mmCIF file of C-alpha atoms and ligand atoms in Angstrom:
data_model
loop_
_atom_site.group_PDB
_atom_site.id
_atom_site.type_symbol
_atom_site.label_atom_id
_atom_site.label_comp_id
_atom_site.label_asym_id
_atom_site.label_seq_id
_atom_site.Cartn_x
_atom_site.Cartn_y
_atom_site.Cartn_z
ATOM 1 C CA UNK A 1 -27.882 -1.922 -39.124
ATOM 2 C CA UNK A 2 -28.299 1.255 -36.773
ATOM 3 C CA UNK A 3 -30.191 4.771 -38.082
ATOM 4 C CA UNK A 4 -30.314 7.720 -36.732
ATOM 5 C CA UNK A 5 -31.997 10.895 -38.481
ATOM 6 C CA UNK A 6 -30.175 13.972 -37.768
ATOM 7 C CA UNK A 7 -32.672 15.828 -38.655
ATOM 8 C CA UNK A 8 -35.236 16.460 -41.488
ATOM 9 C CA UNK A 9 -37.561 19.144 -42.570
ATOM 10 C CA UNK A 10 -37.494 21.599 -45.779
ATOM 11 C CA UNK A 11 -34.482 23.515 -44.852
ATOM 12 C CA UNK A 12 -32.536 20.781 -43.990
ATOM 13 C CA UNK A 13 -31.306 17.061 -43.879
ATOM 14 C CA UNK A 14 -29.415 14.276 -42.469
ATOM 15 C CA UNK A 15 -29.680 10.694 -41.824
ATOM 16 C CA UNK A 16 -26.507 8.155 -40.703
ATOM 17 C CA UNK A 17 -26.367 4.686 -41.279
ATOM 18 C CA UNK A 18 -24.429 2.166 -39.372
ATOM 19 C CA UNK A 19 -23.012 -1.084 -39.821
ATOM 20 C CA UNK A 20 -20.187 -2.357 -37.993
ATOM 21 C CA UNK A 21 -16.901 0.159 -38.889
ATOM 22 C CA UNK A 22 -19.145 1.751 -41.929
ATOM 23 C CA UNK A 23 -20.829 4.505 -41.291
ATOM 24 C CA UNK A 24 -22.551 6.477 -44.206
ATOM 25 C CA UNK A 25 -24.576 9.907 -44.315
ATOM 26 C CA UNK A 26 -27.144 10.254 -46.516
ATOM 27 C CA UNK A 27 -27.756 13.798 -47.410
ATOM 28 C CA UNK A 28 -25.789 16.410 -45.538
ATOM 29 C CA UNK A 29 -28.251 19.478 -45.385
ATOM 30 C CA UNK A 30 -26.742 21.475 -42.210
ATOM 31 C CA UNK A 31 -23.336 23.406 -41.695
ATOM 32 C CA UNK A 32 -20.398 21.123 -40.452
ATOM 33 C CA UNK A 33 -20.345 22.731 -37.184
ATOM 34 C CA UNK A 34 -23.901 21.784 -36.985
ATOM 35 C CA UNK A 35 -23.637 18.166 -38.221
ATOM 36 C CA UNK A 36 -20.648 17.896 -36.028
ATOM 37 C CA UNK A 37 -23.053 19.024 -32.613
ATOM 38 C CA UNK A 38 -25.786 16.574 -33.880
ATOM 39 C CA UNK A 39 -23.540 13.446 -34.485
ATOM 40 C CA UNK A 40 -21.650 14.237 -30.946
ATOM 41 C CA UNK A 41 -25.314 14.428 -29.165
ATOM 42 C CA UNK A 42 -25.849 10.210 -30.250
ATOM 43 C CA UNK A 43 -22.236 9.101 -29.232
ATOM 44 C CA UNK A 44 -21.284 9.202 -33.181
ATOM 45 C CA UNK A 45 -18.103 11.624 -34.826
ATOM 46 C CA UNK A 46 -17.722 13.163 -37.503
ATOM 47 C CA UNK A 47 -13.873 12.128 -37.701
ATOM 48 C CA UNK A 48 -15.317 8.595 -38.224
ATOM 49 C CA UNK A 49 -17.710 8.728 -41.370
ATOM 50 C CA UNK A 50 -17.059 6.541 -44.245
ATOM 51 C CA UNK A 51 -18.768 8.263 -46.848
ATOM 52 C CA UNK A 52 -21.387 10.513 -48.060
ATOM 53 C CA UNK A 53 -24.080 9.073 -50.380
ATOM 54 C CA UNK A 54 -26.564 12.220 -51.634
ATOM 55 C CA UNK A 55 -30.315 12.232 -53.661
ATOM 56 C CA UNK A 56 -29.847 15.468 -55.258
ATOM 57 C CA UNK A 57 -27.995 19.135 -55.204
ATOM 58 C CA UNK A 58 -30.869 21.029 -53.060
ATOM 59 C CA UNK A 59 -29.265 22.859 -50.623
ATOM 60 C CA UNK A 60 -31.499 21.123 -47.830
ATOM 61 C CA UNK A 61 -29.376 18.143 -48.663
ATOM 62 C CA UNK A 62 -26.208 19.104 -49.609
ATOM 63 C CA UNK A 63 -25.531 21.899 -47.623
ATOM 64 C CA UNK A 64 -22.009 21.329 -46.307
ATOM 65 C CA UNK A 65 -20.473 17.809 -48.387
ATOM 66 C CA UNK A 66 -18.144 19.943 -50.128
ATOM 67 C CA UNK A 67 -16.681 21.449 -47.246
ATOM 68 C CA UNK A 68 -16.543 17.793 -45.186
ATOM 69 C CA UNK A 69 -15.385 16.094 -48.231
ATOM 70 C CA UNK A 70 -12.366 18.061 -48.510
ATOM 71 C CA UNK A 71 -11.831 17.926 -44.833
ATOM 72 C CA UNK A 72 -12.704 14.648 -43.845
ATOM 73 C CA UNK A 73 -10.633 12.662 -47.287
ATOM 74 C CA UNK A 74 -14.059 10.885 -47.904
ATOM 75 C CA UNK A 75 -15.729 10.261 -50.991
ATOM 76 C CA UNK A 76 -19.174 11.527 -52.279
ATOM 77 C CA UNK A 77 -21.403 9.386 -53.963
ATOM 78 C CA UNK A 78 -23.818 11.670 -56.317
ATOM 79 C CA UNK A 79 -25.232 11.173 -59.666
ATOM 80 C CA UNK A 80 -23.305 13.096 -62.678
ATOM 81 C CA UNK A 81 -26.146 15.498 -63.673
ATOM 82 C CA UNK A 82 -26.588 16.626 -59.702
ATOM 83 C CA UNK A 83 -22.864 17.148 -58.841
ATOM 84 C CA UNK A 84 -22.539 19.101 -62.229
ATOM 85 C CA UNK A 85 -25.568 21.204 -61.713
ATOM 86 C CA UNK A 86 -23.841 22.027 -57.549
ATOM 87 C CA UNK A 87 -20.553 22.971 -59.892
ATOM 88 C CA UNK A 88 -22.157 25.154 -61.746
ATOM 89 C CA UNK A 89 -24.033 27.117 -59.416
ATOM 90 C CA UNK A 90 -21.518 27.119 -56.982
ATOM 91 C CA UNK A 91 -18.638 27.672 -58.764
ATOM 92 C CA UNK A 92 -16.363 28.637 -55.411
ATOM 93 C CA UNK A 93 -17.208 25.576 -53.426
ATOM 94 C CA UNK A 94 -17.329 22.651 -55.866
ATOM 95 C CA UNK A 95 -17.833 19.011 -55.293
ATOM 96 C CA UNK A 96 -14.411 17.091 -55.886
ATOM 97 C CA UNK A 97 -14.169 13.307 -55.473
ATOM 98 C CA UNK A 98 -17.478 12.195 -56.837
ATOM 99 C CA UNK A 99 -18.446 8.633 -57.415
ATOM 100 C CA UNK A 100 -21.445 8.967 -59.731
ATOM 101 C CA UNK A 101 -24.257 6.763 -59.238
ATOM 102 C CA UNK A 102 -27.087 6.332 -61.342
ATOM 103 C CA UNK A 103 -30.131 4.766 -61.736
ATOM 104 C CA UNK A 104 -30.614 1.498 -61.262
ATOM 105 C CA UNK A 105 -27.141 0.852 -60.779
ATOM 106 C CA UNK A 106 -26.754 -0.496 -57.248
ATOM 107 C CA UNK A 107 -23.161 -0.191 -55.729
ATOM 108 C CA UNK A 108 -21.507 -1.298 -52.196
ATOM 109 C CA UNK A 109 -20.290 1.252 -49.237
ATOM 110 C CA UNK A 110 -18.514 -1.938 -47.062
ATOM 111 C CA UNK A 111 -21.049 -4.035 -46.348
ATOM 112 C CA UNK A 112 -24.298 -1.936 -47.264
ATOM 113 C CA UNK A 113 -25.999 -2.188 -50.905
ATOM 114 C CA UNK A 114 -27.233 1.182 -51.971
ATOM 115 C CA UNK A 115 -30.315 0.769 -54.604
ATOM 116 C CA UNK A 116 -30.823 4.358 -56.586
ATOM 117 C CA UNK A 117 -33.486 4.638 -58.533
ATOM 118 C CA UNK A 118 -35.002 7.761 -59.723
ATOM 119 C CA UNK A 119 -38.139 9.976 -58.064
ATOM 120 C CA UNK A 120 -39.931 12.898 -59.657
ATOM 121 C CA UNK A 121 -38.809 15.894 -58.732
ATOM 122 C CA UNK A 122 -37.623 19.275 -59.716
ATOM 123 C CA UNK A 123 -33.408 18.853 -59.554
ATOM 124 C CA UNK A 124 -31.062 17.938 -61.993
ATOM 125 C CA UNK A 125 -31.404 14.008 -61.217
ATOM 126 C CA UNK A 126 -33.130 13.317 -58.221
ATOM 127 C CA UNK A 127 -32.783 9.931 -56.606
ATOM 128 C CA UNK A 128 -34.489 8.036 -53.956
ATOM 129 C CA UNK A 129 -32.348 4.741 -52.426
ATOM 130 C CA UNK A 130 -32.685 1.479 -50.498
ATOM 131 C CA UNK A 131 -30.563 0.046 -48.482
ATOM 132 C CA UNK A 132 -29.337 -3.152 -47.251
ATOM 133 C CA UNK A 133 -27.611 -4.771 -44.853
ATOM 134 C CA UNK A 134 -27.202 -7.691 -42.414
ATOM 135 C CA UNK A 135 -30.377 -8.909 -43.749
ATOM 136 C CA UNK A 136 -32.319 -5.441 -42.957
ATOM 137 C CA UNK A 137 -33.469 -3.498 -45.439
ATOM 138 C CA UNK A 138 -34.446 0.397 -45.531
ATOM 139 C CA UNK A 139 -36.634 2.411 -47.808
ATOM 140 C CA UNK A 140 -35.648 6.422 -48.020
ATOM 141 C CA UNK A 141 -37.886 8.461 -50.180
ATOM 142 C CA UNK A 142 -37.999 11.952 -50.138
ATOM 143 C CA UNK A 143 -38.602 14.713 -52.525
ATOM 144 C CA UNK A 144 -41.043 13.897 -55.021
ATOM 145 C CA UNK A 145 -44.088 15.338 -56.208
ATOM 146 C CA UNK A 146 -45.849 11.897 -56.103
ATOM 147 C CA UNK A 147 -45.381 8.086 -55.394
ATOM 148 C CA UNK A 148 -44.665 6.230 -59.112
ATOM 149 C CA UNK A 149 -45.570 2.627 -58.874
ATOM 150 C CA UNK A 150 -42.207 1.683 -59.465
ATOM 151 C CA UNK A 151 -41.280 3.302 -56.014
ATOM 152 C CA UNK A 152 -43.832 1.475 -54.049
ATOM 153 C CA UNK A 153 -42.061 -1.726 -55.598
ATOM 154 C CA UNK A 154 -38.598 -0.908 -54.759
ATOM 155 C CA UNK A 155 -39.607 -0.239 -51.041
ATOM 156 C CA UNK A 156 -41.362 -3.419 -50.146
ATOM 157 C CA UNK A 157 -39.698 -5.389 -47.860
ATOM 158 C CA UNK A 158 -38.385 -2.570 -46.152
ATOM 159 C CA UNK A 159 -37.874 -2.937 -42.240
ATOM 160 C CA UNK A 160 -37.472 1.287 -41.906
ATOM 161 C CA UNK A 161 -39.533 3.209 -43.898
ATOM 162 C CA UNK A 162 -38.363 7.214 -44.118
ATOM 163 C CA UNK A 163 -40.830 8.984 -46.132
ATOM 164 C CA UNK A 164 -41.490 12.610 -47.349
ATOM 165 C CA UNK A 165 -44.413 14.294 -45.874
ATOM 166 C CA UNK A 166 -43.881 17.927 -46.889
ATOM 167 C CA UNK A 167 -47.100 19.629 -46.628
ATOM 168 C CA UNK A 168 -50.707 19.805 -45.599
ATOM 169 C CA UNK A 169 -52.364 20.978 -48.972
ATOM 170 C CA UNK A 170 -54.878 23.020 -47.087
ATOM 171 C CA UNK A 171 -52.115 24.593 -44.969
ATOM 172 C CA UNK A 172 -49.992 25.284 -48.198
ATOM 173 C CA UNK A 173 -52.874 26.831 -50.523
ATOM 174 C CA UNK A 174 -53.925 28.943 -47.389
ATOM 175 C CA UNK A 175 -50.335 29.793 -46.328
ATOM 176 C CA UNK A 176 -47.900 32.666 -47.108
ATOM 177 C CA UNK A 177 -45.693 31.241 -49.466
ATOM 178 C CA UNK A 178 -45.866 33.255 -52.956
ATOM 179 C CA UNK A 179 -48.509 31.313 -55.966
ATOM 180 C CA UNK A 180 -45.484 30.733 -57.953
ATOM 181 C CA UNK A 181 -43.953 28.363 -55.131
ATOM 182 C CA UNK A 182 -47.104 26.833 -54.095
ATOM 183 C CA UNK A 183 -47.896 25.598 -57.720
ATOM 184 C CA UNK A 184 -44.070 23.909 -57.863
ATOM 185 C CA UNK A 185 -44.458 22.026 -54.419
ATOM 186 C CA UNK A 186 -48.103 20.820 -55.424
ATOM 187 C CA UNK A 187 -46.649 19.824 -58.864
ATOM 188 C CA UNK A 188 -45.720 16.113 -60.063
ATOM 189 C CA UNK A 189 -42.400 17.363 -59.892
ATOM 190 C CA UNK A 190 -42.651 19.014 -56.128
ATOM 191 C CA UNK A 191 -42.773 17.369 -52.942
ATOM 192 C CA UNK A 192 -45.253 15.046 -51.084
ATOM 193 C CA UNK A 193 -48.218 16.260 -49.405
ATOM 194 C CA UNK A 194 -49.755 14.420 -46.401
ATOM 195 C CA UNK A 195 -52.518 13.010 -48.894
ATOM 196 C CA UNK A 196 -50.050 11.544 -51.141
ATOM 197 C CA UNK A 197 -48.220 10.012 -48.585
ATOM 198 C CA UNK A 198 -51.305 8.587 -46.838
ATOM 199 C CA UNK A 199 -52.787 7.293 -50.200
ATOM 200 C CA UNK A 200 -48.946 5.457 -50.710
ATOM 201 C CA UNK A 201 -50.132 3.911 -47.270
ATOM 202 C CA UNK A 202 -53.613 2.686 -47.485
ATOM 203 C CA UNK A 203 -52.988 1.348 -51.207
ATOM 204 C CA UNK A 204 -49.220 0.019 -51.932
ATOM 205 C CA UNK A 205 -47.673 -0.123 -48.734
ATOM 206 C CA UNK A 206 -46.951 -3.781 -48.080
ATOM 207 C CA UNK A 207 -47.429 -2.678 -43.961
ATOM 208 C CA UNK A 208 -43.862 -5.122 -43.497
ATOM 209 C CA UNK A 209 -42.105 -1.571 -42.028
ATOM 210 C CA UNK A 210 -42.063 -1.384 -38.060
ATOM 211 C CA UNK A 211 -40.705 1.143 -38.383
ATOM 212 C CA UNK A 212 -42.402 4.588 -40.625
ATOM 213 C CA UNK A 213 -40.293 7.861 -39.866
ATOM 214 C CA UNK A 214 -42.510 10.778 -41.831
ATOM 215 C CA UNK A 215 -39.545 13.104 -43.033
ATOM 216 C CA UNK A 216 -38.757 16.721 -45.096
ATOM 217 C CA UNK A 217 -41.896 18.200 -42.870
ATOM 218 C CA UNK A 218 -41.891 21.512 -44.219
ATOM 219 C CA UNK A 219 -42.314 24.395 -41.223
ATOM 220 C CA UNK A 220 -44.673 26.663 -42.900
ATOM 221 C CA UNK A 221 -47.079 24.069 -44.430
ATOM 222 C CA UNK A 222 -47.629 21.442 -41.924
ATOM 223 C CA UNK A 223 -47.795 20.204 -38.651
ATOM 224 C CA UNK A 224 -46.054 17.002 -37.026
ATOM 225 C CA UNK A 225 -49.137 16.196 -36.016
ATOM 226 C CA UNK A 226 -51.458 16.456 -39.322
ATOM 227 C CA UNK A 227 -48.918 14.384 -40.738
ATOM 228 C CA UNK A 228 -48.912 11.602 -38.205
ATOM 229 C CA UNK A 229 -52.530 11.624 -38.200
ATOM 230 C CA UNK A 230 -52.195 11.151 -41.936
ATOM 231 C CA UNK A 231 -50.289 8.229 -41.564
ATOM 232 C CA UNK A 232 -52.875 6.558 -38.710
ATOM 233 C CA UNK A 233 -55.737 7.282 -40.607
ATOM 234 C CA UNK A 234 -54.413 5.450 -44.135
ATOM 235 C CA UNK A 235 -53.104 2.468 -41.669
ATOM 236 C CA UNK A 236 -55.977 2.005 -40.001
ATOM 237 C CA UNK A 237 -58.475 1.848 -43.476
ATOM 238 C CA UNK A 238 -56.251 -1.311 -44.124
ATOM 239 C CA UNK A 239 -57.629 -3.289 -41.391
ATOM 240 C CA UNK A 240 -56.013 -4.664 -38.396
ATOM 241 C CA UNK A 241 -52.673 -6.132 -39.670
ATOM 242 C CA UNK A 242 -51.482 -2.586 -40.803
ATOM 243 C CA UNK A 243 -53.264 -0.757 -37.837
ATOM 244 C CA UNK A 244 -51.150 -2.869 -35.704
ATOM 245 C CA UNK A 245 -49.166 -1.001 -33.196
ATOM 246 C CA UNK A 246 -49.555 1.848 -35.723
ATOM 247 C CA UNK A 247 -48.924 4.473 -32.618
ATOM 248 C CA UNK A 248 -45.893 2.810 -31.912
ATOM 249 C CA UNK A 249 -44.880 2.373 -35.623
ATOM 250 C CA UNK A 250 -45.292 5.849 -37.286
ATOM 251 C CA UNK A 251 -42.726 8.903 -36.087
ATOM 252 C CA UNK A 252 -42.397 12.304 -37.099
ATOM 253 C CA UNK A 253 -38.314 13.512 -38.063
ATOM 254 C CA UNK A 254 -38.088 16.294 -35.888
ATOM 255 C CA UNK A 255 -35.910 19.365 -37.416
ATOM 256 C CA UNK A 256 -33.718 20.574 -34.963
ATOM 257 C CA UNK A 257 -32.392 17.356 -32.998
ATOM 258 C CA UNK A 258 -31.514 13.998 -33.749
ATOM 259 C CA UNK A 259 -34.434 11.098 -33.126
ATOM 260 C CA UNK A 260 -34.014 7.926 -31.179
ATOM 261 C CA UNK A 261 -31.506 4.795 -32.513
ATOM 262 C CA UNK A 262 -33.872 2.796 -35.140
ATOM 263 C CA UNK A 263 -31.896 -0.725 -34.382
ATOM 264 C CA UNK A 264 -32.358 -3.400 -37.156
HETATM 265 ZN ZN1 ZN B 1 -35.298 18.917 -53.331
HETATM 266 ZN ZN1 ZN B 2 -35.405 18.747 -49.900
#
């Protein structure tokens, strides 16, 4: 299996998986045109996607699947509650063509097995996924106030690891955003701060990932680099197995421009 994320941060995301002819983006948070210059810039084309597999109806990840769907012929995988909740809040560019997932109801895109399974978070029906093929297996968890156990289980064994590190809480409780907003992203349904993410790291990570991309950094409330020092620091309390090439391990999604090939 090949990945390559798009992009990531809070105002939008996009990751591509590839095996052999299948080729499946997961979450489609920028403008066609946009998604169109980002797949061209790693050799890829749009023309030549197989399907679009999505965790919830949040703009930042859903941004433009109507409009490819219809142009591209290709289907959308998105649980029932999200697509409905897109429908009804965007009545003039609706989601056609769903196939709704749910749950703990894996299902097949060619030779890739998507796991769903549901993280806490403030949309409709927000899902986190793994997915295998080939023998390789990748974890993708974003949005979600904080890691349930029952994540941590469904990611070990992962080879790539892409995981939400929204916000420094320092830089969020000190930062412009209005009280209101700051209390939903520090909530148990809001999005992962660096802590969070770190303490998933030093205390259920199973350290089998070579491969840790730190996504959905938000712009205002963090810094690539807090975040990657995050992710040392809770790597290296586990001793010398996990600390292991962690410099070489651990990545930060950039925003604006795809990141390197992972190849599994
Ligand atoms: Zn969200
Ligand atoms: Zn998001």
């Amino acid at each position: 299996m090949r990945i390559n994320i798009l992009g990531s941060s809070s105002s939008g995301n996009a990751t591509l998986l590839v095996f052999g002819t299948t080729r499946v983006l997961l979450d489609a948070g920028f403008s066609v045109r946009e998604l169109a210059r980002r797949l061209r810039e790693i050799g890829e084309d749009l023309a030549r996607l197989s399907a679009v597999v999505l965790t919830h109806e949040h703009t930042d990840h859903i941004r433009s699947v109507p409009r490819l769907a219809r142009a591209l012929g290709i289907p959308v995988f998105i649980s029932r509650a999200s697509c409905e909740a897109w429908n009804r809040m965007n009545p003039t560019d609706p989601i056609h063509a769903a196939e709704y997932i749910v749950a703990e109801r894996p299902f097949q895109i060619g030779p890739m097995t998507f796991r769903p399974f549901a993280v806490p978070h403030d949309a409709a029906d927000t899902l986190a996924f793994t997915i295998e093929a080939g023998g390789a297996k990748v974890g993708y968890v974003t949005d979600l106030g904080y890691i349930p156990q029952l994540v941590g289980e469904r990611v070990r064994g992962s080879d790539v690891l892409i995981l939400e590190a929204n916000h420094d809480v320092e830089m969020l409780r000190n930062g412009p955003y209005p009280w209101s907003v700051k209390q939903r992203i520090l909530s148990r349904h809001g999005h992962l701060s660096n802590d969070e993410m770190a303490r998933f790291l030093r205390e259920d990570f199973d350290g089998r990932a070579e491969h840790i991309v730190l996504v959905h950094l938000s712009r205002t409330n963090n810094h690539p680099e807090l975040a990657r020092l995050a992710a040392l620091e809770a790597l290296g309390a586990r001793g010398s197995a996990f600390a292991r090439d962690a410099e070489r391990r651990v990545r930060v999604a950039a925003h604006d421009r795809p990141g390197p090939w992972i190849e599994l």
